[in-house]
Amino acid sequence: MAERNGISSLKVVSRKSLFFLFTMTSVLFIMSWFFVLRSTVPPHSIDHNLLPNSKLLSTLEGSKYRMQKQNVESSFGNRAILADSEDAEEDRKTEVKEKLVKLDAGKCNRNYESLLKVFMYDLPPEFHFGLLDWKPSGNSVWPDIRNDIPGYPGGLNLQHSIEFWLTLDVLASEFPNATKARTVIRVRNSSEADIIFVPFFSSLSYNRFSKGKPQVKKSGNKILQEKLVQYLTAQEEWKRSGGKDHLILAHHPNSMQEARMQLWPATFILSDFGRYPSNIANVEKDVIAPYKHLISSYVNDNSNFDSRPTLLYFQGAIYRKDGGLARQELFYLLKNEKDVHFSFGSIQKDGIRKATEGMRASKFCLNIAGDTPSSNRLFDAIASHCVPVIISDAIELPYEDVIDYSEFCIFVRTSDAIKEDFLINFIRGIGKEEWTRMWNKLKEVEHFFEFHFPSKENDAVQMIWQAVARKVPPLRLKLNRFGRFSRSPPSTDIGLKSIPLPKNFW
Ligand SMILES: *[C@@H]1O[C@H](CO)[C@@H](O)[C@H](O)[C@H]1NC(C)=O
Ligand SMILES: *[C@@H]1O[C@H](CO)[C@@H](O)[C@H](O)[C@H]1NC(C)=O
């Protein structure tokens, strides 16, 4: 017995020391790699490429030259349409951000190399500004946006107006005195471009033309999509890559419903993947953009945990077609709670005013999946500094590779949320300190969801472009792999025509 014990303790000892040895060796190995890497990557190489973080950092760094920029910007500052922020607030936010991102001051290396190079098709106006009732004069298919910016229709249309802001940003990049704080530059030679941009205002096309006239079989929206497919597939640029380096807007969940089945090799800008099969759109290939919030930004928010009387706020349609069952369940679970506002009705006209007051007076704002996993409500909540409570298992969030939403949103699984008392107890359990931390974070990030013209440092327009830029390296990898045999004579062996592609290669 004693002997056995001796042997087993010996075993333990040697196992322990082996384990120790192994751990130490691994740690040393990893550390040595770390030092090797650090010493071999020259610092300047970080400024000049489109690597995810460097891109973001280089633009964050740009806030340092805000002062220089302002002079330039003021020349068309007054023309900022639909934008509703104030400069004082802007400066405060920049300050906060500077504290947040402790980057070296100094160089602002936003040279040509670090910009996203965009080739934009000169599509006929019927695909873009023509939808805003703009009429071309002369040969140009684009309005001269230095003098006249066609207005985008208001109301609910605005939430999907991403197409408008991105296109304006590309056009503005060509002005001789464009602001330095930009992320994109338009190039005229498509071979030099990182991405080929298709300026079709597809959300507006859906909103304006999806209802066919009684006697007409095909809606105007379908006809435009057909024309777009014809146009694109006839272009050299499309043929060269099979569309893989194209960027197409389809922010409204119902937009591009026909064309996407033919144009799916491209990268889409979407609000979520709710209505897409995963081979047509997915998180690797595509870019999620925020909705433009309908509730105006809460400038000079002096509220706090105690001054916001409503615990939890929800305003929206309670009964929805798809996936919205949770709304009904939650309504019955929460309707008797005194400090919960849960009411019917979409936000239009007077609704906007009421929702603004309601969200600003609430600590938490509910986002429950409706027809689609996403909605503008999340972005309204962020703009109101009302901590979002997200109950939508399939939601996709903009720029989630660089933003950790759990710092300022509460996520609850739908299956949990509809358990009796689960949600209300959870929310009541979040104290003043934790709430205040999230509220402060909301004020730091809100800028990432604001659309401006001209675009501003890390506003929604630039954050979307940066997200596109982060798609470029994997896209190039795929294109280059795809093109390995492009100089070889055509293969006679069917089986060897292409290199075997990994799963999910689109
Ligand atoms: C910049 O733009 C403004 C307004 O469009 C114009 O008046 C000014 O001359 C421009 N400056 C330069 C240096 O191009
Ligand atoms: C476009 O760019 C490519 C690659 O840089 C170059 O070879 C080509 O000559 C350019 N075409 C024109 C028309 O400048």
XYZ file of C-alpha atoms and ligand atoms in Angstrom:
534
model
C 0.000 0.000 0.000
C 2.711 2.403 1.127
C 4.702 1.527 -1.946
C 1.799 2.246 -4.274
C 1.270 5.588 -2.650
C 4.929 6.384 -3.126
C 4.772 5.546 -6.803
C 1.674 7.540 -7.468
C 2.961 10.588 -5.651
C 6.143 10.304 -7.687
C 4.007 10.226 -10.789
C 2.173 13.317 -9.628
C 5.430 15.102 -8.950
C 6.887 14.284 -12.340
C 3.651 15.163 -14.059
C 3.590 18.466 -12.230
C 7.135 19.293 -13.169
C 6.531 18.241 -16.747
C 3.505 20.483 -16.871
C 5.501 23.322 -15.358
C 8.289 22.826 -17.857
C 5.824 22.760 -20.710
C 4.085 25.939 -19.572
C 7.350 27.790 -19.132
C 8.610 26.764 -22.542
C 5.375 27.839 -24.175
C 5.425 31.191 -22.442
C 9.043 31.779 -23.444
C 8.285 30.741 -26.993
C 5.316 33.089 -27.287
C 7.254 35.952 -25.748
C 10.132 35.494 -28.118
C 7.762 35.595 -31.058
C 6.211 38.717 -29.713
C 9.588 40.433 -29.582
C 10.590 39.213 -32.993
C 7.370 40.526 -34.514
C 7.675 43.855 -32.795
C 11.170 44.348 -33.965
C 10.559 43.353 -37.572
C 7.451 45.391 -38.354
C 8.644 48.884 -39.144
C 6.295 51.392 -37.539
C 5.577 53.289 -40.746
C 4.164 50.199 -42.433
C 1.243 50.472 -40.092
C 0.217 53.815 -41.449
C 0.094 52.867 -45.048
C -2.123 49.929 -45.485
C -5.657 48.838 -45.044
C -5.138 46.475 -42.156
C -8.234 46.614 -40.007
C -6.893 48.276 -36.907
C -4.389 50.499 -38.537
C -7.086 51.894 -40.743
C -9.313 52.640 -37.804
C -6.466 53.988 -35.782
C -5.217 56.165 -38.554
C -8.618 57.757 -38.846
C -9.067 58.089 -35.134
C -5.730 59.778 -35.146
C -7.171 62.261 -37.576
C -9.120 63.914 -34.806
C -5.843 65.552 -33.922
C -5.974 67.796 -36.901
C -9.514 68.866 -36.390
C -8.399 72.423 -35.987
C -6.792 72.591 -39.403
C -9.739 70.831 -40.865
C -12.323 73.215 -39.515
C -11.153 76.050 -41.684
C -11.585 74.000 -44.786
C -14.830 72.518 -43.697
C -16.465 75.800 -42.886
C -16.474 76.581 -46.586
C -19.300 74.169 -47.090
C -20.326 73.652 -43.518
C -23.527 75.594 -43.909
C -24.680 73.305 -46.581
C -24.735 70.317 -44.237
C -28.233 69.094 -44.810
C -30.272 66.891 -42.570
C -27.436 66.895 -40.093
C -28.353 68.045 -36.643
C -25.313 68.199 -34.457
C -23.725 71.242 -32.939
C -20.109 72.138 -33.028
C -19.691 72.549 -29.296
C -21.047 69.085 -28.731
C -18.846 67.871 -31.536
C -15.744 69.274 -29.903
C -16.661 67.752 -26.584
C -17.035 64.360 -28.225
C -13.733 64.716 -30.006
C -12.134 65.475 -26.673
C -13.657 62.402 -25.091
C -12.492 60.309 -27.977
C -8.988 61.683 -27.711
C -8.865 60.677 -24.103
C -10.243 57.285 -24.991
C -7.870 56.498 -27.760
C -4.489 57.293 -26.389
C -2.660 57.521 -29.635
C 0.442 59.433 -30.351
C -0.256 62.862 -31.642
C 1.956 63.981 -34.442
C 1.721 62.560 -37.925
C -1.580 62.598 -39.670
C -0.644 60.282 -42.438
C -3.858 60.323 -44.365
C -2.182 60.205 -47.713
C -3.425 58.680 -50.914
C -2.141 55.250 -49.921
C -4.243 54.993 -46.797
C -7.493 56.100 -48.407
C -10.026 53.625 -49.699
C -9.879 54.005 -53.471
C -13.346 53.830 -54.942
C -14.251 53.548 -58.571
C -17.854 54.684 -59.020
C -19.852 53.820 -62.118
C -21.415 56.761 -63.903
C -24.816 55.111 -63.768
C -27.633 56.997 -65.505
C -29.437 59.356 -63.089
C -32.571 57.210 -63.012
C -30.628 54.918 -60.653
C -29.661 57.629 -58.161
C -30.350 61.356 -58.071
C -33.072 60.992 -60.686
C -35.021 59.154 -57.978
C -34.867 62.446 -56.069
C -36.433 64.164 -59.090
C -33.154 65.762 -60.056
C -32.820 66.460 -63.797
C -29.385 66.398 -65.379
C -28.271 69.403 -67.382
C -25.570 68.943 -69.968
C -23.620 65.716 -70.083
C -23.030 65.083 -66.418
C -24.970 62.312 -64.728
C -24.159 63.879 -61.339
C -25.461 67.050 -59.742
C -22.903 69.695 -58.859
C -23.236 69.156 -55.139
C -21.209 72.227 -54.341
C -24.155 74.323 -55.476
C -27.165 72.114 -55.236
C -27.812 68.936 -53.301
C -31.074 67.252 -54.259
C -32.975 66.537 -51.032
C -33.681 62.987 -49.901
C -37.333 62.412 -48.970
C -38.027 62.636 -45.246
C -39.972 60.536 -42.788
C -39.325 56.831 -42.652
C -37.417 56.980 -45.964
C -34.525 58.590 -44.130
C -33.703 55.575 -42.015
C -32.321 53.818 -45.117
C -30.682 56.888 -46.695
C -27.185 55.372 -46.424
C -27.003 55.205 -50.249
C -27.369 58.986 -50.404
C -24.673 59.794 -47.832
C -22.100 57.380 -49.261
C -22.606 58.621 -52.809
C -22.279 62.255 -51.719
C -19.078 61.364 -49.895
C -17.557 59.788 -53.018
C -18.540 62.804 -55.134
C -17.143 65.215 -52.549
C -13.807 63.396 -52.462
C -13.041 64.909 -55.843
C -13.373 68.524 -54.786
C -10.016 70.204 -54.949
C -10.479 71.397 -51.386
C -12.200 68.335 -49.972
C -11.690 67.989 -46.248
C -8.591 66.089 -45.282
C -10.557 64.096 -42.761
C -11.914 61.718 -45.330
C -11.756 57.983 -45.777
C -12.414 57.541 -49.489
C -11.125 58.926 -52.703
C -12.747 58.480 -56.071
C -10.437 57.082 -58.722
C -11.237 57.182 -62.420
C -9.181 54.153 -63.384
C -10.958 51.061 -62.122
C -7.723 49.049 -62.130
C -6.458 51.252 -59.339
C -9.570 50.883 -57.203
C -9.926 48.890 -54.007
C -13.615 48.557 -54.596
C -16.095 49.232 -57.394
C -19.060 51.198 -56.064
C -22.514 50.811 -57.596
C -24.433 54.011 -56.816
C -27.965 52.632 -57.077
C -30.367 54.143 -54.507
C -32.068 50.787 -54.060
C -33.902 51.573 -50.812
C -35.472 54.644 -52.325
C -36.328 52.695 -55.456
C -38.154 50.203 -53.255
C -39.926 52.903 -51.264
C -40.998 54.832 -54.339
C -41.672 52.182 -56.957
C -42.357 48.823 -55.368
C -46.118 49.171 -55.670
C -46.987 48.382 -59.276
C -49.755 50.384 -60.903
C -52.932 48.305 -61.242
C -52.589 47.626 -64.985
C -48.828 47.200 -64.950
C -47.417 43.791 -64.172
C -43.904 44.813 -63.228
C -43.173 47.463 -60.644
C -40.763 50.264 -61.458
C -38.518 48.872 -58.768
C -38.249 45.511 -60.534
C -37.587 47.156 -63.869
C -34.760 49.245 -62.428
C -33.204 46.155 -60.868
C -33.319 44.332 -64.192
C -31.688 47.273 -65.915
C -29.008 47.352 -63.246
C -28.179 43.674 -63.689
C -27.950 44.204 -67.450
C -25.730 47.225 -67.032
C -23.383 45.660 -64.506
C -22.900 42.296 -66.120
C -21.941 44.058 -69.361
C -19.132 46.066 -67.713
C -15.472 45.122 -68.044
C -15.051 45.621 -64.301
C -17.751 43.106 -63.512
C -16.460 40.536 -65.992
C -12.947 40.857 -64.624
C -13.898 39.804 -61.105
C -17.285 38.232 -61.532
C -18.521 41.096 -59.393
C -16.499 40.060 -56.368
C -14.948 43.497 -55.878
C -18.220 45.380 -56.280
C -20.056 47.187 -53.521
C -23.854 47.300 -53.712
C -26.324 49.023 -51.415
C -29.415 47.196 -50.219
C -30.111 48.683 -46.814
C -33.889 48.396 -46.913
C -34.590 44.729 -46.155
C -36.928 44.540 -49.162
C -34.699 46.331 -51.622
C -32.829 44.478 -54.385
C -34.965 41.444 -53.806
C -34.719 40.344 -57.428
C -31.264 41.581 -58.416
C -29.487 40.172 -55.385
C -29.931 36.658 -56.696
C -27.699 37.613 -59.639
C -25.419 40.139 -57.998
C -24.561 38.219 -54.819
C -20.826 37.812 -55.517
C -20.595 41.523 -54.651
C -20.323 42.918 -51.152
C -23.672 44.248 -49.975
C -24.338 47.035 -47.503
C -27.277 45.779 -45.442
C -29.185 46.384 -42.241
C -29.231 42.690 -41.314
C -29.334 39.237 -42.906
C -32.919 38.511 -41.901
C -34.273 38.035 -45.394
C -31.169 36.600 -47.009
C -30.082 33.013 -47.483
C -26.586 32.705 -45.999
C -24.964 31.953 -49.351
C -26.269 35.274 -50.739
C -25.276 37.440 -47.782
C -23.206 36.739 -44.705
C -21.050 38.390 -42.107
C -17.757 37.556 -43.855
C -18.635 39.083 -47.177
C -21.017 41.895 -46.366
C -21.138 45.118 -44.397
C -23.801 46.064 -41.866
C -24.653 49.764 -41.761
C -26.663 51.558 -39.088
C -30.088 53.001 -39.733
C -30.183 56.765 -39.711
C -31.953 57.532 -36.485
C -35.234 59.406 -36.713
C -35.109 60.885 -33.236
C -32.772 63.830 -33.026
C -29.555 63.670 -31.050
C -29.759 64.514 -27.369
C -27.398 67.471 -27.166
C -26.510 68.678 -23.647
C -27.974 65.653 -21.940
C -27.867 66.520 -18.242
C -30.110 63.679 -17.204
C -29.062 60.896 -14.896
C -30.279 57.595 -13.518
C -32.648 59.234 -11.048
C -33.988 61.921 -13.350
C -35.208 59.402 -15.927
C -38.484 58.205 -14.396
C -39.365 55.404 -16.843
C -37.474 52.169 -16.294
C -38.105 50.536 -19.650
C -39.535 52.012 -22.850
C -40.969 50.388 -25.935
C -42.976 51.997 -28.692
C -43.834 50.096 -31.831
C -46.191 47.792 -33.566
C -47.003 44.958 -31.197
C -48.199 42.454 -33.737
C -45.793 41.651 -36.522
C -45.851 39.156 -39.342
C -42.595 37.275 -38.907
C -40.464 36.552 -35.914
C -42.209 39.204 -33.872
C -44.045 36.854 -31.527
C -41.809 37.874 -28.665
C -43.333 41.354 -28.776
C -46.747 40.016 -27.907
C -45.422 37.813 -25.130
C -43.431 40.668 -23.651
C -46.389 42.987 -23.822
C -48.431 40.635 -21.650
C -45.526 40.122 -19.269
C -44.793 43.824 -18.825
C -48.097 45.622 -19.211
C -48.817 45.788 -15.489
C -45.421 47.137 -14.438
C -45.910 50.742 -13.350
C -42.604 52.173 -14.562
C -42.642 50.401 -17.916
C -43.920 52.168 -21.027
C -45.026 49.634 -23.601
C -47.301 50.938 -26.289
C -48.589 50.469 -29.770
C -48.080 52.583 -32.805
C -45.213 53.338 -35.129
C -43.420 56.623 -34.774
C -44.632 59.113 -37.342
C -45.363 62.833 -37.179
C -46.440 63.518 -33.603
C -45.144 60.058 -32.765
C -41.584 61.261 -33.224
C -42.024 64.019 -30.669
C -43.589 61.621 -28.178
C -40.958 58.957 -28.738
C -38.231 61.577 -28.277
C -39.678 62.605 -24.939
C -40.296 58.993 -23.987
C -36.805 57.720 -24.741
C -35.107 60.670 -23.107
C -37.162 60.040 -19.968
C -36.247 56.335 -19.822
C -33.303 54.453 -18.402
C -33.628 51.495 -20.776
C -35.139 51.157 -24.244
C -36.349 47.848 -25.591
C -35.429 46.585 -29.053
C -37.430 43.518 -29.888
C -37.161 41.689 -33.197
C -40.044 42.605 -35.474
C -40.482 41.843 -39.166
C -36.720 41.863 -39.371
C -34.032 41.369 -36.713
C -32.957 45.043 -36.857
C -34.772 48.354 -36.734
C -34.020 52.048 -36.422
C -35.222 51.870 -32.813
C -31.772 50.789 -31.632
C -30.203 53.888 -33.164
C -32.971 56.101 -31.790
C -32.164 54.688 -28.351
C -28.446 55.378 -28.781
C -29.177 58.949 -29.904
C -31.405 59.374 -26.813
C -28.754 57.891 -24.498
C -31.325 55.354 -23.397
C -29.487 52.081 -22.702
C -30.686 49.611 -25.357
C -32.043 46.251 -24.230
C -31.787 44.019 -27.291
C -34.040 41.004 -27.627
C -33.326 39.872 -31.145
C -31.248 36.744 -31.515
C -30.413 37.285 -35.183
C -29.593 40.986 -35.020
C -26.456 42.176 -36.784
C -24.654 45.259 -35.556
C -22.642 47.811 -37.524
C -18.839 47.659 -37.247
C -19.018 45.014 -34.552
C -15.426 44.024 -35.337
C -14.274 47.269 -33.762
C -17.069 48.048 -31.301
C -18.038 45.978 -28.286
C -21.755 46.588 -27.945
C -21.953 44.831 -24.597
C -20.345 47.942 -23.108
C -23.475 49.987 -23.723
C -26.257 47.535 -24.612
C -27.956 44.772 -22.670
C -28.534 41.593 -24.659
C -31.215 39.132 -23.596
C -31.911 35.854 -25.372
C -35.497 35.695 -26.614
C -36.050 32.357 -24.904
C -35.081 33.942 -21.569
C -36.915 37.211 -22.098
C -40.282 35.508 -22.368
C -39.888 33.637 -19.075
C -42.063 35.067 -16.350
C -40.327 37.905 -14.444
C -36.948 37.179 -16.033
C -36.574 40.440 -17.945
C -38.022 42.777 -15.365
C -35.919 41.299 -12.569
C -32.807 41.479 -14.702
C -33.381 45.130 -15.596
C -34.305 46.119 -12.050
C -31.077 44.475 -10.923
C -28.942 46.919 -12.898
C -27.909 49.637 -10.483
C -27.132 53.302 -10.847
C -23.388 52.814 -11.163
C -23.581 50.223 -13.933
C -26.244 52.202 -15.785
C -24.215 55.390 -15.583
C -21.196 53.621 -17.013
C -23.273 52.504 -20.005
C -24.861 55.940 -20.388
C -21.422 57.530 -20.535
C -20.325 54.993 -23.109
C -23.400 55.780 -25.216
C -22.319 59.404 -25.360
C -18.878 58.321 -26.505
C -20.106 56.105 -29.326
C -23.129 58.035 -30.618
C -20.929 59.878 -33.076
C -20.322 56.600 -34.947
C -24.010 56.549 -35.899
C -24.407 60.114 -37.181
C -24.608 60.810 -40.904
C -23.071 64.034 -42.136
C -22.305 65.840 -45.322
C -19.491 66.584 -45.595
C -18.629 63.469 -43.656
C -16.822 63.940 -40.358
C -14.113 62.085 -38.522
C -15.473 58.628 -37.694
C -19.087 59.515 -38.283
C -21.375 56.837 -39.712
C -20.309 57.593 -43.288
C -16.624 57.118 -42.516
C -17.187 54.165 -40.212
C -19.038 52.379 -43.017
C -16.207 53.073 -45.458
C -13.713 51.797 -42.920
C -15.757 48.626 -42.530
C -15.650 48.270 -46.324
C -11.883 48.814 -46.262
C -11.520 45.935 -43.820
C -13.220 43.667 -46.356
C -10.689 44.507 -49.037
C -7.697 42.332 -48.002
C -9.695 39.070 -47.771
C -11.391 40.045 -51.016
C -8.046 40.492 -52.759
C -6.896 37.152 -51.415
C -9.894 35.455 -52.938
C -9.579 37.276 -56.245
C -5.901 36.445 -56.545
C -6.443 32.805 -55.680
C -9.242 32.730 -58.181
C -6.979 34.192 -60.865
C -3.904 31.967 -60.427
C -4.362 30.257 -63.766
C -5.515 33.315 -65.667
C -2.412 33.280 -67.903
C -2.434 29.551 -68.488
C -3.849 28.166 -71.717
C -7.360 26.855 -71.163
C -7.237 23.472 -69.518
C -8.356 20.449 -71.465
C -8.977 18.542 -68.303
C -12.362 19.565 -66.908
C -11.392 18.398 -63.449
C -8.341 20.657 -63.233
C -9.905 23.819 -64.605
C -9.899 25.535 -61.260
C -8.142 25.126 -57.984
C -10.303 23.416 -55.447
C -12.104 26.101 -53.507
C -12.605 25.918 -49.799
C -16.118 25.748 -48.449
C -17.855 29.111 -48.286
C -15.745 30.513 -51.093
C -18.162 32.787 -52.822
C -12.868 75.818 -51.744
O -14.266 75.827 -51.997
C -14.885 77.086 -51.878
C -16.381 76.897 -52.061
O -16.693 75.897 -52.970
C -14.289 78.044 -52.875
O -14.899 79.307 -52.753
C -12.807 78.154 -52.636
O -12.230 78.962 -53.601
C -12.166 76.783 -52.663
N -10.773 76.874 -52.316
C -9.805 76.236 -53.001
C -8.428 76.417 -52.485
O -10.044 75.562 -53.964
C -5.114 52.137 -65.210
O -4.277 51.611 -64.216
C -3.504 50.486 -64.635
C -2.807 49.933 -63.407
O -2.217 50.942 -62.655
C -2.567 50.908 -65.733
O -1.818 49.792 -66.177
C -3.372 51.482 -66.895
O -2.533 51.972 -67.880
C -4.294 52.606 -66.409
N -5.165 53.011 -67.488
C -5.286 54.243 -67.872
C -6.244 54.511 -68.971
O -4.658 55.136 -67.353
